[in-house]
Amino acid sequence: MWKRVLETTKKAAAAATATAATGPQLATRKNPSSSRRKAVTPATAVSPAALLRLKQAASSKRTNLPSTLPDAQDVAAVEDENPSGGFTKEILSILNGPDDAEELRGAQAPPEESEDAEESVVNRILDTEWFAAPPPSNPLAAWRKEVAREKKKRYIFKNTESRRFTRLMQKCADKLGAEPALEFFGKLGRDTGAKEFNALIRICLGKAKECMDIDSAVEHIYRAYRLFELMRERGYQIVEDCYGPFLLYLVDVGMSEEFDMFSVFFKDANPQSSSRIAYYEMLFWIRAQDEEKIQELCRSVEDFNEEGDYDMAESYMLAFAESDRRLDFISLLESLDPTRILRSKYLLTIFQSLGRLELKNYAEKLLQQMRSKESGVGKFSSIIFEYASNIPNIAVEDVIVSFNRWHEQFEVAPSISASEKIISVCCKSSKISLALDVAECLCKSNPDMPVELFHPIIQACEQGSEFHMVHPIYDLMRRHKMKLKTETFRNMINLCVKMKDKNHNGAQMVMAQMQIAGVKPDSETYCYLIFNCEFEEKISEYLDQLRQDGIHMSKHIYMSLVSAYARLGNFDMAKQVLQNKEIPPKYLNEIKSALIGALASNGKVLDGLIMYDEIKQSGCHLEPKSAIALIENTQTKGELDRLYQLLEELGDSNMWFDGCSRVLLYCVQHNHPNAAIGLLKQLKEKDEMSTYMVIDQVFSQIWDMDPVNLDFGMKILHAVKELGLNVSRTSLDFLLSACVKAKDSNRAQLIWTEYESAGLPHNVLTSLRMYQALLLSQKKKATKKLLRKIPKEDVHVRYIIDSCQMAYCSQNLKLPSASRSSSIKRAASKAGSTCKPAASGTEVFRNEAEEAHTGP
């Protein structure tokens, strides 16, 4: 059955791949024409013409997928010869889950077990029993397994299965299309629920956003419309989480007819959504800049005769706030009943808008009315936070001042939840000391504060590398006699070992406190300690201690061991870790990968490459981090093919980009221009914006090489322009400095003109570099001409010019001696007092000039 299911998927995916090759190419996005934005009232019925236009556009661009999926057949196809084999493997990995995937990546099963393994996978598809299992030999053991299975379904499996199935649905919809995916799962007997429909609709919306032309996007819009229709037919409620993003997309692209059609459809499918859809309608006309329509909608809710009118007015007000229409927002706010505003489910959003629009008086009036009628203060404190934190361009310190002032004015104590939000804001802004002050005030007013209050602060310390803050955090916890938990201890130990306390005194102190509190360190705590050990004796001590504590040797502990031994230079001990027979086979590949990365990072690249070959021969794969470590540390000649092979190990897009950038720098170092240009093209296709940083690194390395390879640099410059990329000032600065270093004034002149071609004006530093190049070439006339154009008001510029002349020039090119000596004296006297750092910089420039070795 499993083979039949996979064969069905493969055939549909292959058909989609074959037809997609002949599909239309997307054009450049154009602004929607004004003719598409005719005024349409919210109550207009669905236009048959609009629906017909959607259908026609979809049918003209739709890939020729089969109307029904082919019947499943028992065909034993070879996976490698099938173009959809990779897709099948992705589905299998989703169905099996992460743990099963690790088992499949582990040691290969013996031939006699392969048939049983296949049967096990077959019976586990979608976690549904497709075939009846044979009678158990031990009924009691089978009964126990059944009870455990039911518990797993009840407590764990429900969420995992739903998430896994959603991923599977998304993958199939991406390959087959939305409707064929529904049909495919219908053949499996799987009912499609609201979550699955929402996942497919999000896929259609994502593909519509990717289109660079509205007419191309209509195809995906129509498919989404069909999915919404199916949801309504099957009785599922279409809520704002589902229709909201879709309406916002139509607002962004200005498709008025389609927006009207969907609005009417959603109101009909869910009448309770009418007032909320009014928010998107007002947004649409605001984006279209149709003032007449905006005022018409506002007049339609002036009387508030019905409950729906009031809700619509509230939605219009929120749309005005979202669009920064301050006067319109105030006008509607003043017309609404304050007591009803305070009961609104969008009250927090309203106060966020009051803060963003800086309407302090209106916020104060609402707070006064709320304080006089409500005894509870929890919601009151949260509302104050929402107002204070949304004031434009406000510093974190000022948020706290405003927050405290409002509480003092209304004689209310800050709530715990609002104070936690303040702490979160401080942590996100890297204001750790400020967050700690807020936490201390909260602990003083609330003696029973939970220790979880400090977890965001500890995490912010780690992210911001402020490891030293672990001491005041721990002191504060001790002063308030807080009961620490295992996670708290582990995070604090992590900060201590990262701070590199001598002999791990800080970590040992926290470990001692854990023993006093009766809290045993877990495996993650020992991972931190072992990984950062400075002596092998401490590693042995921690291993003995974790065994005494009964801690299970996790794969992360084994990985920490190989990393620690390799860093300390004991590579034999690092390799012996793999000989431990207690290591589960499914973790062996990851631990081997960690060892390869540790060897490569600590000078044993050859050993790492040998182990990598062993992994490849066994049919396993190398973990991405280890592949990056090998690429980074492989610097010998003749390894380009090996680096290409390592790149294939990087499936993640970001990791691949990082690895490809490093291989490109290898090509620069070992003079492989054609390979470098090929990699540059791939980088541009993957992420054009990040490619500019890589190009800067390439030219930086060209300048740093000795001798300078200007031929390579000019080829890369030409390739960058051929690829349609802009040449940055940083790249040209490095290349011009490389010309100075190579004493090549002709190419320096070419680079000088490239600044003008790139629209980059020549600044003082660029002119000084070109001046050096001309001095080196002894082109006296050109040198004097450029020297007249360089601004000499800055004393340090004059000092640099004099330094260059002393290093490069013959006597007749120098400035008059009196002028030169006076300028040097003035620069020296000025630099000796107020401009001391600048004087140091010019001295470096002078030394570089003397060595003909300057850089940007």
JSON list of N, CA, C and O in Angstrom, two decimals, residues 258 563 762:
[
{"chain": "A", "resi": 258, "resn": "GLU", "atom": "N", "xyz": [-11.94, 42.27, -7.17]},
{"chain": "A", "resi": 258, "resn": "GLU", "atom": "CA", "xyz": [-11.71, 41.05, -6.41]},
{"chain": "A", "resi": 258, "resn": "GLU", "atom": "C", "xyz": [-11.92, 41.29, -4.91]},
{"chain": "A", "resi": 258, "resn": "GLU", "atom": "O", "xyz": [-12.48, 40.42, -4.22]},
{"chain": "A", "resi": 563, "resn": "SER", "atom": "N", "xyz": [34.58, 17.68, 21.43]},
{"chain": "A", "resi": 563, "resn": "SER", "atom": "CA", "xyz": [34.98, 19.07, 21.21]},
{"chain": "A", "resi": 563, "resn": "SER", "atom": "C", "xyz": [36.01, 19.52, 22.25]},
{"chain": "A", "resi": 563, "resn": "SER", "atom": "O", "xyz": [36.98, 20.20, 21.92]},
{"chain": "A", "resi": 762, "resn": "HIS", "atom": "N", "xyz": [34.06, 61.12, -6.02]},
{"chain": "A", "resi": 762, "resn": "HIS", "atom": "CA", "xyz": [35.39, 60.91, -5.43]},
{"chain": "A", "resi": 762, "resn": "HIS", "atom": "C", "xyz": [35.46, 61.71, -4.12]},
{"chain": "A", "resi": 762, "resn": "HIS", "atom": "O", "xyz": [35.39, 62.93, -4.13]}
]
